[in-house]
Tab-separated table of C-alpha atoms in Angstrom:
chain	number	residue	atom	x	y	z
V	1	MET	CA	0.000	0.000	0.000
V	2	ALA	CA	1.423	3.369	-1.079
V	3	ASN	CA	1.685	6.093	1.557
V	4	TYR	CA	1.313	9.824	0.907
V	5	ASN	CA	1.213	13.103	2.756
V	6	LEU	CA	-1.912	14.117	0.815
V	7	ALA	CA	-4.526	12.292	-1.249
V	8	VAL	CA	-6.794	14.493	-3.379
V	9	ILE	CA	-10.126	13.139	-4.624
V	10	GLY	CA	-11.182	14.885	-7.827
V	11	ALA	CA	-9.082	16.595	-10.513
V	12	GLY	CA	-11.228	19.624	-11.237
V	13	PRO	CA	-10.102	23.239	-10.702
V	14	GLY	CA	-10.151	22.724	-6.938
V	15	GLY	CA	-8.423	19.352	-6.892
V	16	TYR	CA	-5.645	19.702	-9.445
V	17	VAL	CA	-4.642	23.178	-8.211
V	18	SER	CA	-4.485	21.834	-4.645
V	19	ALA	CA	-2.340	18.875	-5.703
V	20	ILE	CA	0.147	21.077	-7.527
V	21	ARG	CA	0.395	23.509	-4.606
V	22	ALA	CA	0.912	20.598	-2.210
V	23	THR	CA	3.918	19.318	-4.149
V	24	GLN	CA	5.340	22.842	-4.221
V	25	LEU	CA	5.147	22.747	-0.424
V	26	GLY	CA	7.050	19.462	-0.326
V	27	MET	CA	4.103	17.117	0.220
V	28	LYS	CA	4.075	13.725	-1.464
V	29	THR	CA	0.707	13.828	-3.247
V	30	VAL	CA	-1.627	11.525	-5.137
V	31	ILE	CA	-4.735	12.644	-7.024
V	32	VAL	CA	-7.622	10.334	-7.953
V	33	GLU	CA	-9.963	11.205	-10.816
V	34	LYS	CA	-12.976	9.163	-11.896
V	35	GLU	CA	-13.781	10.677	-15.276
V	36	PHE	CA	-12.457	14.092	-16.336
V	37	TRP	CA	-8.936	15.470	-15.905
V	38	GLY	CA	-9.741	19.124	-15.340
V	39	GLY	CA	-13.174	18.319	-13.971
V	40	VAL	CA	-16.586	19.427	-15.175
V	41	CYS	CA	-15.378	22.992	-15.715
V	42	LEU	CA	-12.809	22.179	-18.369
V	43	ASN	CA	-14.674	19.299	-19.993
V	44	VAL	CA	-18.429	19.938	-19.895
V	45	GLY	CA	-18.808	23.321	-18.226
V	46	CYS	CA	-16.950	26.629	-18.232
V	47	ILE	CA	-14.586	26.105	-21.160
V	48	PRO	CA	-16.817	24.411	-23.779
V	49	SER	CA	-19.732	26.721	-22.997
V	50	LYS	CA	-17.508	29.774	-23.472
V	51	CYS	CA	-16.383	28.436	-26.848
V	52	LEU	CA	-20.003	28.248	-27.973
V	53	LEU	CA	-20.774	31.659	-26.494
V	54	GLU	CA	-17.814	33.295	-28.236
V	55	ASP	CA	-18.535	31.707	-31.613
V	56	THR	CA	-22.244	32.540	-31.559
V	57	HIS	CA	-21.520	36.078	-30.299
V	58	LEU	CA	-19.372	36.573	-33.391
V	59	LEU	CA	-22.283	35.335	-35.508
V	60	TYR	CA	-24.660	37.733	-33.750
V	61	GLU	CA	-22.264	40.666	-34.267
V	62	LEU	CA	-21.898	39.915	-37.981
V	63	ASN	CA	-25.645	39.542	-38.429
V	64	ASN	CA	-26.140	42.942	-36.788
V	65	SER	CA	-23.269	44.885	-38.340
V	66	ALA	CA	-25.138	46.782	-41.058
V	67	GLU	CA	-25.425	49.959	-38.947
V	68	ARG	CA	-21.641	49.901	-38.612
V	69	GLY	CA	-21.231	50.002	-42.380
V	70	ILE	CA	-20.374	46.314	-42.652
V	71	LYS	CA	-22.883	44.407	-44.735
V	72	THR	CA	-22.667	40.650	-44.835
V	73	LYS	CA	-24.584	38.076	-46.770
V	74	GLY	CA	-24.323	34.393	-47.235
V	75	LEU	CA	-23.186	33.661	-43.687
V	76	GLU	CA	-23.136	29.931	-43.062
V	77	VAL	CA	-23.194	28.194	-39.701
V	78	ARG	CA	-21.252	24.942	-39.762
V	79	TRP	CA	-22.397	23.448	-36.493
V	80	GLU	CA	-20.158	20.398	-36.751
V	81	GLU	CA	-17.087	22.598	-37.161
V	82	ILE	CA	-18.120	24.781	-34.207
V	83	GLN	CA	-18.358	21.613	-32.138
V	84	MET	CA	-14.978	20.413	-33.408
V	85	ARG	CA	-13.293	23.677	-32.388
V	86	LYS	CA	-14.864	23.398	-28.948
V	87	GLU	CA	-13.554	19.844	-28.531
V	88	LYS	CA	-10.090	20.922	-29.687
V	89	VAL	CA	-9.945	23.660	-27.050
V	90	VAL	CA	-11.164	21.251	-24.345
V	91	LYS	CA	-8.559	18.662	-25.359
V	92	GLN	CA	-5.792	21.258	-25.209
V	93	PHE	CA	-6.794	22.308	-21.694
V	94	THR	CA	-7.275	18.823	-20.276
V	95	GLU	CA	-3.964	17.647	-21.676
V	96	GLY	CA	-2.415	20.759	-20.130
V	97	VAL	CA	-3.756	19.792	-16.708
V	98	GLN	CA	-2.272	16.316	-16.980
V	99	PHE	CA	1.055	17.774	-18.102
V	100	LEU	CA	1.169	20.143	-15.128
V	101	LEU	CA	0.345	17.389	-12.651
V	102	LYS	CA	3.053	15.112	-14.048
V	103	LYS	CA	5.695	17.848	-14.193
V	104	ASN	CA	4.970	18.755	-10.574
V	105	GLY	CA	5.436	15.173	-9.458
V	106	VAL	CA	1.829	14.383	-8.530
V	107	ASP	CA	0.937	10.688	-8.704
V	108	MET	CA	-2.163	10.327	-10.898
V	109	LYS	CA	-4.694	7.545	-10.419
V	110	ILE	CA	-7.743	6.916	-12.586
V	111	GLY	CA	-10.726	5.426	-10.781
V	112	SER	CA	-13.355	5.894	-8.110
V	113	ALA	CA	-12.140	6.665	-4.599
V	114	ARG	CA	-13.859	5.442	-1.442
V	115	PHE	CA	-12.783	5.801	2.147
V	116	VAL	CA	-11.922	2.616	3.965
V	117	ASP	CA	-11.500	4.662	7.128
V	118	SER	CA	-10.176	8.113	7.985
V	119	GLY	CA	-6.651	7.149	6.945
V	120	ARG	CA	-7.116	4.987	3.864
V	121	LEU	CA	-8.683	5.170	0.403
V	122	LYS	CA	-9.719	2.337	-1.847
V	123	ILE	CA	-9.298	3.161	-5.548
V	124	ILE	CA	-11.383	1.145	-8.005
V	125	SER	CA	-10.093	1.478	-11.567
V	126	PRO	CA	-12.354	1.431	-14.651
V	127	ALA	CA	-11.266	-2.205	-15.111
V	128	GLU	CA	-12.530	-2.935	-11.565
V	129	HIS	CA	-9.035	-3.414	-10.184
V	130	GLU	CA	-8.694	-2.305	-6.567
V	131	ALA	CA	-5.811	-0.640	-4.774
V	132	GLU	CA	-5.411	1.121	-1.455
V	133	VAL	CA	-3.470	4.213	-0.483
V	134	SER	CA	-2.934	5.797	2.904
V	135	ALA	CA	-2.306	9.479	3.608
V	136	ASP	CA	-1.756	11.927	6.426
V	137	PHE	CA	-4.352	14.263	4.900
V	138	PHE	CA	-7.195	13.942	2.418
V	139	LEU	CA	-8.875	16.629	0.325
V	140	ILE	CA	-12.341	16.040	-1.120
V	141	ALA	CA	-12.850	18.065	-4.297
V	142	THR	CA	-15.413	16.002	-6.186
V	143	GLY	CA	-17.493	18.946	-7.434
V	144	GLY	CA	-21.124	18.818	-8.439
V	145	ARG	CA	-23.550	17.799	-11.168
V	146	PRO	CA	-26.772	19.228	-12.634
V	147	ALA	CA	-29.717	19.081	-10.242
V	148	GLU	CA	-32.879	17.261	-11.231
V	149	LEU	CA	-36.565	17.701	-10.450
V	150	PRO	CA	-38.600	14.744	-9.178
V	151	HIS	CA	-41.456	15.273	-11.641
V	152	ILE	CA	-39.296	15.768	-14.750
V	153	LYS	CA	-37.209	12.861	-16.003
V	154	ILE	CA	-34.040	13.585	-17.963
V	155	ASP	CA	-33.762	11.123	-20.849
V	156	HIS	CA	-30.781	12.898	-22.494
V	157	GLU	CA	-32.656	12.986	-25.819
V	158	PHE	CA	-35.705	15.176	-25.439
V	159	VAL	CA	-35.286	16.325	-21.843
V	160	ILE	CA	-31.622	17.210	-21.450
V	161	ASP	CA	-29.156	18.650	-18.946
V	162	SER	CA	-26.439	21.256	-19.449
V	163	THR	CA	-23.869	18.622	-20.449
V	164	ASP	CA	-26.157	17.353	-23.211
V	165	ALA	CA	-26.854	20.919	-24.386
V	166	LEU	CA	-23.181	21.479	-25.187
V	167	SER	CA	-23.076	18.698	-27.764
V	168	LEU	CA	-26.442	18.525	-29.501
V	169	LYS	CA	-26.276	16.940	-32.955
V	170	GLU	CA	-28.731	19.452	-34.367
V	171	ILE	CA	-29.813	22.971	-33.464
V	172	PRO	CA	-33.343	22.719	-32.027
V	173	LYS	CA	-36.088	24.838	-33.574
V	174	LYS	CA	-37.752	25.319	-30.201
V	175	LEU	CA	-35.873	25.085	-26.912
V	176	LEU	CA	-37.520	25.497	-23.521
V	177	ILE	CA	-35.181	26.014	-20.588
V	178	ILE	CA	-36.329	25.381	-17.035
V	179	GLY	CA	-34.441	28.005	-15.059
V	180	ALA	CA	-33.037	31.453	-15.816
V	181	GLY	CA	-29.838	31.332	-13.812
V	182	ALA	CA	-26.362	31.755	-15.279
V	183	ILE	CA	-26.270	28.427	-17.131
V	184	GLY	CA	-29.821	28.710	-18.424
V	185	LEU	CA	-29.291	32.226	-19.786
V	186	GLU	CA	-25.879	31.448	-21.286
V	187	LEU	CA	-27.094	28.364	-23.144
V	188	GLY	CA	-30.300	30.155	-24.076
V	189	SER	CA	-28.197	32.907	-25.642
V	190	VAL	CA	-26.152	30.371	-27.619
V	191	TYR	CA	-29.167	28.740	-29.231
V	192	ALA	CA	-31.122	31.963	-29.741
V	193	ARG	CA	-28.189	33.319	-31.780
V	194	LEU	CA	-28.236	30.099	-33.812
V	195	GLY	CA	-31.886	30.659	-34.687
V	196	SER	CA	-33.697	28.608	-32.035
V	197	GLU	CA	-36.889	29.912	-30.501
V	198	VAL	CA	-35.837	30.005	-26.831
V	199	VAL	CA	-38.104	30.253	-23.791
V	200	ASN	CA	-36.828	30.354	-20.191
V	201	VAL	CA	-39.224	29.537	-17.347
V	202	GLU	CA	-38.026	30.799	-13.967
V	203	ILE	CA	-39.786	30.153	-10.660
V	204	MET	CA	-38.253	33.214	-8.980
V	205	PRO	CA	-39.469	36.813	-9.511
V	206	GLU	CA	-36.309	37.764	-11.432
V	207	CYS	CA	-33.659	36.027	-13.489
V	208	LEU	CA	-30.186	35.376	-12.059
V	209	PRO	CA	-31.352	34.774	-8.472
V	210	GLY	CA	-28.830	36.160	-5.997
V	211	THR	CA	-27.617	38.883	-8.387
V	212	ASP	CA	-28.225	42.587	-7.771
V	213	LYS	CA	-31.867	42.992	-8.865
V	214	GLU	CA	-31.297	46.147	-10.881
V	215	ILE	CA	-28.512	44.475	-12.853
V	216	ALA	CA	-30.525	41.259	-13.343
V	217	GLY	CA	-33.585	43.158	-14.547
V	218	ALA	CA	-31.531	45.194	-16.997
V	219	LEU	CA	-29.952	42.025	-18.390
V	220	ARG	CA	-33.333	40.373	-18.812
V	221	ARG	CA	-34.607	43.298	-20.859
V	222	GLU	CA	-31.530	43.158	-23.105
V	223	LEU	CA	-31.911	39.411	-23.659
V	224	GLU	CA	-35.579	39.833	-24.488
V	225	LYS	CA	-34.540	42.330	-27.174
V	226	GLN	CA	-32.305	39.583	-28.556
V	227	GLY	CA	-35.251	37.218	-28.895
V	228	LEU	CA	-35.319	35.229	-25.649
V	229	LYS	CA	-38.688	34.888	-23.943
V	230	ILE	CA	-38.337	34.799	-20.168
V	231	HIS	CA	-41.328	33.887	-17.998
V	232	LEU	CA	-40.796	34.809	-14.336
V	233	ASP	CA	-42.765	33.682	-11.264
V	234	SER	CA	-43.683	30.575	-13.249
V	235	LYS	CA	-42.969	26.870	-12.933
V	236	VAL	CA	-43.039	23.842	-15.179
V	237	ASP	CA	-45.595	21.326	-13.936
V	238	GLU	CA	-45.278	18.654	-16.587
V	239	VAL	CA	-43.427	17.702	-19.766
V	240	GLN	CA	-45.311	15.425	-22.161
V	241	MET	CA	-44.401	13.806	-25.453
V	242	LYS	CA	-46.780	14.933	-28.176
V	243	GLY	CA	-46.101	13.517	-31.625
V	244	LYS	CA	-42.444	14.136	-32.398
V	245	GLY	CA	-42.182	17.021	-29.945
V	246	LEU	CA	-42.869	18.039	-26.379
V	247	THR	CA	-45.671	19.911	-24.681
V	248	VAL	CA	-44.689	21.755	-21.520
V	249	LYS	CA	-47.367	22.742	-19.017
V	250	VAL	CA	-46.539	25.935	-17.119
V	251	SER	CA	-48.364	27.619	-14.255
V	252	GLY	CA	-47.887	30.864	-12.368
V	253	LYS	CA	-47.559	34.335	-13.806
V	254	PHE	CA	-47.513	32.602	-17.177
V	255	ASN	CA	-50.177	29.953	-17.354
V	256	GLY	CA	-50.482	27.680	-20.361
V	257	GLU	CA	-48.749	25.217	-22.634
V	258	ILE	CA	-45.546	25.689	-24.639
V	259	SER	CA	-44.345	23.388	-27.402
V	260	ALA	CA	-40.680	22.500	-27.717
V	261	ASP	CA	-38.288	20.165	-29.487
V	262	LYS	CA	-35.996	20.004	-26.474
V	263	VAL	CA	-36.371	20.858	-22.796
V	264	LEU	CA	-33.207	21.813	-20.929
V	265	LEU	CA	-33.332	21.361	-17.176
V	266	SER	CA	-31.108	24.022	-15.600
V	267	VAL	CA	-32.090	24.406	-11.952
V	268	GLY	CA	-28.745	24.496	-10.184
V	269	ARG	CA	-26.244	21.869	-9.128
V	270	VAL	CA	-25.931	19.280	-6.371
V	271	PRO	CA	-22.754	17.950	-4.706
V	272	ASN	CA	-21.048	14.693	-5.671
V	273	THR	CA	-20.767	13.187	-2.211
V	274	GLU	CA	-22.454	9.809	-2.635
V	275	ASN	CA	-20.434	6.584	-2.767
V	276	LEU	CA	-17.341	8.145	-1.189
V	277	GLY	CA	-17.645	6.135	2.022
V	278	LEU	CA	-17.835	9.345	4.056
V	279	GLU	CA	-19.589	7.609	6.932
V	280	ARG	CA	-16.658	5.181	7.296
V	281	ALA	CA	-14.288	8.137	7.540
V	282	GLY	CA	-16.416	9.984	10.091
V	283	VAL	CA	-17.244	12.861	7.696
V	284	ASN	CA	-20.587	14.553	8.351
V	285	VAL	CA	-22.875	15.937	5.649
V	286	GLU	CA	-26.013	18.058	5.862
V	287	LYS	CA	-29.405	16.978	4.504
V	288	ARG	CA	-28.743	18.198	0.943
V	289	GLY	CA	-25.500	16.245	0.765
V	290	PHE	CA	-23.053	19.116	1.267
V	291	ILE	CA	-20.048	18.315	3.446
V	292	LEU	CA	-19.868	20.261	6.705
V	293	VAL	CA	-16.545	22.058	7.246
V	294	ASN	CA	-15.128	24.625	9.654
V	295	GLU	CA	-13.487	27.938	8.724
V	296	ASN	CA	-10.319	26.062	7.706
V	297	PHE	CA	-12.133	23.543	5.450
V	298	GLN	CA	-11.710	20.712	7.952
V	299	THR	CA	-14.515	18.182	8.116
V	300	SER	CA	-15.671	16.409	11.264
V	301	SER	CA	-12.668	14.124	10.711
V	302	PRO	CA	-9.751	16.546	11.359
V	303	ASN	CA	-7.323	15.140	8.762
V	304	ILE	CA	-9.953	15.233	5.998
V	305	TYR	CA	-10.670	18.530	4.247
V	306	ALA	CA	-13.265	19.494	1.631
V	307	ILE	CA	-13.516	22.408	-0.799
V	308	GLY	CA	-15.507	23.764	-3.728
V	309	ASP	CA	-18.983	22.712	-4.787
V	310	VAL	CA	-19.172	19.895	-2.212
V	311	ILE	CA	-19.235	22.388	0.679
V	312	GLY	CA	-21.872	24.706	-0.814
V	313	GLY	CA	-21.790	28.474	-1.166
V	314	LYS	CA	-20.929	29.979	-4.518
V	315	GLN	CA	-20.296	27.165	-6.965
V	316	LEU	CA	-17.443	28.696	-8.921
V	317	ALA	CA	-14.244	27.147	-10.271
V	318	HIS	CA	-11.998	29.964	-9.068
V	319	LYS	CA	-13.521	29.786	-5.584
V	320	ALA	CA	-12.691	26.069	-5.438
V	321	SER	CA	-9.123	26.717	-6.600
V	322	TYR	CA	-8.554	29.386	-3.970
V	323	GLU	CA	-10.072	27.246	-1.221
V	324	GLY	CA	-7.870	24.331	-2.272
V	325	GLU	CA	-4.701	26.387	-2.099
V	326	CYS	CA	-5.696	27.691	1.336
V	327	ALA	CA	-6.545	24.210	2.636
V	328	VAL	CA	-3.176	22.832	1.548
V	329	GLU	CA	-1.341	25.782	3.121
V	330	ILE	CA	-3.161	25.058	6.385
V	331	MET	CA	-2.256	21.354	6.208
V	332	ALA	CA	1.396	22.337	5.738
V	333	GLY	CA	1.236	24.579	8.798
V	334	HIS	CA	1.562	27.783	6.799
V	335	LYS	CA	-0.891	30.632	6.228
V	336	PRO	CA	-4.406	30.476	7.727
V	337	TYR	CA	-7.418	30.934	5.477
V	338	LEU	CA	-8.120	34.556	4.633
V	339	HIS	CA	-11.522	35.530	3.307
V	340	ARG	CA	-11.236	37.158	-0.105
V	341	PRO	CA	-13.858	38.808	-2.313
V	342	ILE	CA	-15.008	36.297	-4.938
V	343	ALA	CA	-16.464	37.616	-8.178
V	344	GLY	CA	-19.090	35.901	-10.299
V	345	VAL	CA	-19.499	36.311	-14.070
V	346	VAL	CA	-22.328	35.480	-16.467
V	347	TYR	CA	-21.144	35.338	-20.081
V	348	THR	CA	-24.238	36.562	-21.850
V	349	SER	CA	-24.086	39.635	-24.080
V	350	PRO	CA	-23.857	42.021	-22.362
V	351	GLU	CA	-21.931	40.225	-19.633
V	352	VAL	CA	-22.746	40.435	-15.927
V	353	ALA	CA	-20.040	40.553	-13.271
V	354	SER	CA	-20.446	41.125	-9.548
V	355	VAL	CA	-18.346	41.158	-6.403
V	356	GLY	CA	-19.358	41.929	-2.842
V	357	LEU	CA	-22.779	42.909	-1.558
V	358	SER	CA	-25.731	43.795	-3.760
V	359	GLU	CA	-27.744	46.886	-2.925
V	360	ASP	CA	-30.513	44.810	-1.347
V	361	GLU	CA	-28.060	42.719	0.692
V	362	ALA	CA	-26.382	45.840	2.037
V	363	LYS	CA	-29.744	47.284	3.072
V	364	GLU	CA	-30.792	43.999	4.688
V	365	LYS	CA	-27.624	44.165	6.787
V	366	GLY	CA	-28.677	47.608	7.944
V	367	LEU	CA	-25.678	49.323	6.375
V	368	ASN	CA	-25.727	53.023	5.628
V	369	ILE	CA	-24.751	53.008	1.969
V	370	LYS	CA	-24.155	55.293	-0.960
V	371	VAL	CA	-24.696	53.991	-4.485
V	372	GLY	CA	-23.328	55.323	-7.744
V	373	LYS	CA	-24.222	54.278	-11.295
V	374	PHE	CA	-22.969	55.068	-14.763
V	375	LEU	CA	-24.461	53.956	-18.069
V	376	PHE	CA	-22.171	52.546	-20.756
V	377	ARG	CA	-24.015	54.542	-23.384
V	378	ALA	CA	-22.115	57.555	-22.018
V	379	ASN	CA	-18.757	55.781	-22.302
V	380	GLY	CA	-16.714	56.513	-25.406
V	381	ARG	CA	-15.110	53.080	-25.655
V	382	ALA	CA	-18.459	51.295	-25.340
V	383	LEU	CA	-19.984	53.477	-28.059
V	384	SER	CA	-17.039	52.838	-30.385
V	385	MET	CA	-17.584	49.103	-29.852
V	386	ASN	CA	-21.296	49.455	-30.612
V	387	ALA	CA	-21.940	48.036	-27.132
V	388	PRO	CA	-23.804	50.786	-25.242
V	389	ALA	CA	-26.115	48.525	-23.215
V	390	GLY	CA	-25.645	48.215	-19.472
V	391	LEU	CA	-24.273	50.061	-16.485
V	392	ALA	CA	-21.617	50.037	-13.796
V	393	LYS	CA	-22.727	50.225	-10.164
V	394	VAL	CA	-20.545	50.938	-7.133
V	395	ILE	CA	-21.766	50.538	-3.538
V	396	ALA	CA	-19.878	51.988	-0.575
V	397	ASN	CA	-20.409	52.050	3.178
V	398	ARG	CA	-21.229	55.652	4.024
V	399	ASP	CA	-19.912	55.277	7.588
V	400	THR	CA	-16.521	53.718	6.733
V	401	ASP	CA	-16.130	54.870	3.097
V	402	GLU	CA	-15.253	51.249	2.200
V	403	VAL	CA	-16.202	49.882	-1.226
V	404	ILE	CA	-18.452	46.913	-0.429
V	405	GLY	CA	-19.933	45.978	-3.802
V	406	VAL	CA	-19.371	46.465	-7.516
V	407	HIS	CA	-21.781	45.241	-10.172
V	408	ILE	CA	-21.367	45.528	-13.927
V	409	LEU	CA	-23.660	44.837	-16.856
V	410	GLY	CA	-21.799	45.583	-20.038
V	411	PRO	CA	-19.078	44.655	-22.507
V	412	TYR	CA	-16.183	42.650	-21.026
V	413	ALA	CA	-17.701	42.923	-17.558
V	414	GLY	CA	-15.891	39.707	-16.611
V	415	GLU	CA	-12.545	41.379	-17.242
V	416	LEU	CA	-13.513	44.741	-15.745
V	417	ILE	CA	-14.539	43.188	-12.441
V	418	ALA	CA	-10.906	42.300	-11.719
V	419	GLU	CA	-10.095	45.894	-10.799
V	420	ALA	CA	-12.947	45.925	-8.295
V	421	VAL	CA	-11.791	42.596	-6.845
V	422	MET	CA	-8.299	44.004	-6.406
V	423	ALA	CA	-9.607	47.173	-4.776
V	424	MET	CA	-11.822	45.256	-2.351
V	425	THR	CA	-9.084	42.708	-1.602
V	426	LEU	CA	-6.832	45.583	-0.544
V	427	GLY	CA	-9.647	47.205	1.444
V	428	ALA	CA	-9.761	50.311	-0.730
V	429	SER	CA	-11.865	53.246	0.376
V	430	LEU	CA	-14.271	54.895	-2.039
V	431	GLU	CA	-11.935	57.881	-2.169
V	432	GLU	CA	-8.992	55.669	-3.153
V	433	TYR	CA	-11.123	53.973	-5.794
V	434	GLN	CA	-12.048	57.372	-7.211
V	435	LEU	CA	-8.438	58.568	-7.255
V	436	ALA	CA	-7.212	55.764	-9.526
V	437	VAL	CA	-6.704	57.287	-12.986
V	438	ARG	CA	-8.023	55.061	-15.773
V	439	ALA	CA	-6.787	55.286	-19.354
V	440	HIS	CA	-8.957	56.981	-21.967
V	441	PRO	CA	-10.877	55.772	-23.839
V	442	THR	CA	-11.516	52.582	-21.884
V	443	LEU	CA	-14.499	50.791	-20.426
V	444	SER	CA	-12.946	51.089	-16.961
V	445	GLU	CA	-13.726	54.811	-16.952
V	446	ALA	CA	-17.350	53.845	-16.320
V	447	LEU	CA	-16.346	52.388	-12.958
V	448	ARG	CA	-14.674	55.600	-11.844
V	449	GLU	CA	-17.679	57.622	-12.990
V	450	ALA	CA	-19.978	55.287	-11.046
V	451	SER	CA	-17.866	55.723	-7.914
V	452	LEU	CA	-17.952	59.504	-8.335
V	453	SER	CA	-21.696	59.393	-8.943
V	454	SER	CA	-22.230	57.918	-5.459
V	455	GLU	CA	-21.310	61.398	-4.175
V	456	LYS	CA	-22.940	63.306	-7.049
V	457	ARG	CA	-19.502	64.157	-8.459
V	458	ALA	CA	-19.653	62.357	-11.814
V	459	ILE	CA	-18.240	64.391	-14.687
V	460	HIS	CA	-19.948	62.769	-17.659
V	461	LYS	CA	-23.486	62.562	-16.281
V	462	VAL	CA	-25.841	64.842	-14.415
V	463	ASP	CA	-26.662	63.460	-10.975
């Protein structure tokens, strides 16, 4: 039986980053992966979906370029070639992960891992061969999978999940999406640009639950202009086969039937914690299956840690990576975990990016806040890009002058949010945020104007 300092279960963004950091710290490390080197994110999540979003955004831009003096005709969508490019990018990334693990001296095992006890793992290979390893520490980073609904059965042909939606053989004429969160809106955008009639049905009163409501509402209106139909405060009661298609019964604010060729179930994600033998290792989980951890990512078994989607909270790849690095540092007796602002991005067009508290969350906490906004239609760079939709929003604590939230709906919002993350990580005051001189003409100028607007000092708008 091989012995290690650390055994990592799962080779997604949380697991493989943790394994590499552990070897850098001098820990003898093994990583066990059941299916995907690079995890869901690199294989059937973040990376392939962004390929489809980028390619179809280019199509949308070309189809709407006449007002910019660029007239196109005869555009042809070669769906098979779009899929091939996506697979090529995925292959490049996953091979890169394996290369990095090998070069850093991480032992790589393919198979399913199960705890024998709190000090040993059984690894069952795809060929059903069994082996055991022991370790001083264990890190569970097994991620999550698409959630299901008890009354709607996924058959992966007519009723599909997000993984299926990335590799459809044909572009559906009518696509109904249950859910209007990040994944539902991103995939809805992809197929709407390809010519599908897309309908999102969302049970909550606004799309992107958990996002600043003003930003979410503004995005919804932009997507509706692009052809998506979004029914809020509504739920899908039943999906029936009718001829060669589907009939979807919906109740709530929208009440009626909707026909579709495909139904995509996109109602969040659940943790992969079954069949790990957690009970044999003394690891406690809550009723939804999430592993319970303390502030240092330790489970109820002190030498076993867990990070990422399996512990709940924001289910983001970069959050899992950061948590993994912190957990390994703690195991090695180095730096304690430090809370950092974690941004979220939705890659629609325009993009949404947020970090920190929303306006409603700040008010619910009883904070005395000041809020500034600036529309991209007053930003020179955005106008030159023909991307005037959206706004930047900066929220500060009036009592401490600390920047506590930044929310962006606009072009390249996912890149712009990095400056806000840096400012909040360093504990910047609103005054310091205002004093940073941005280049002209750039999109980042909108963030400074928004911060100035919170004190009615904006230059390029009338407050």
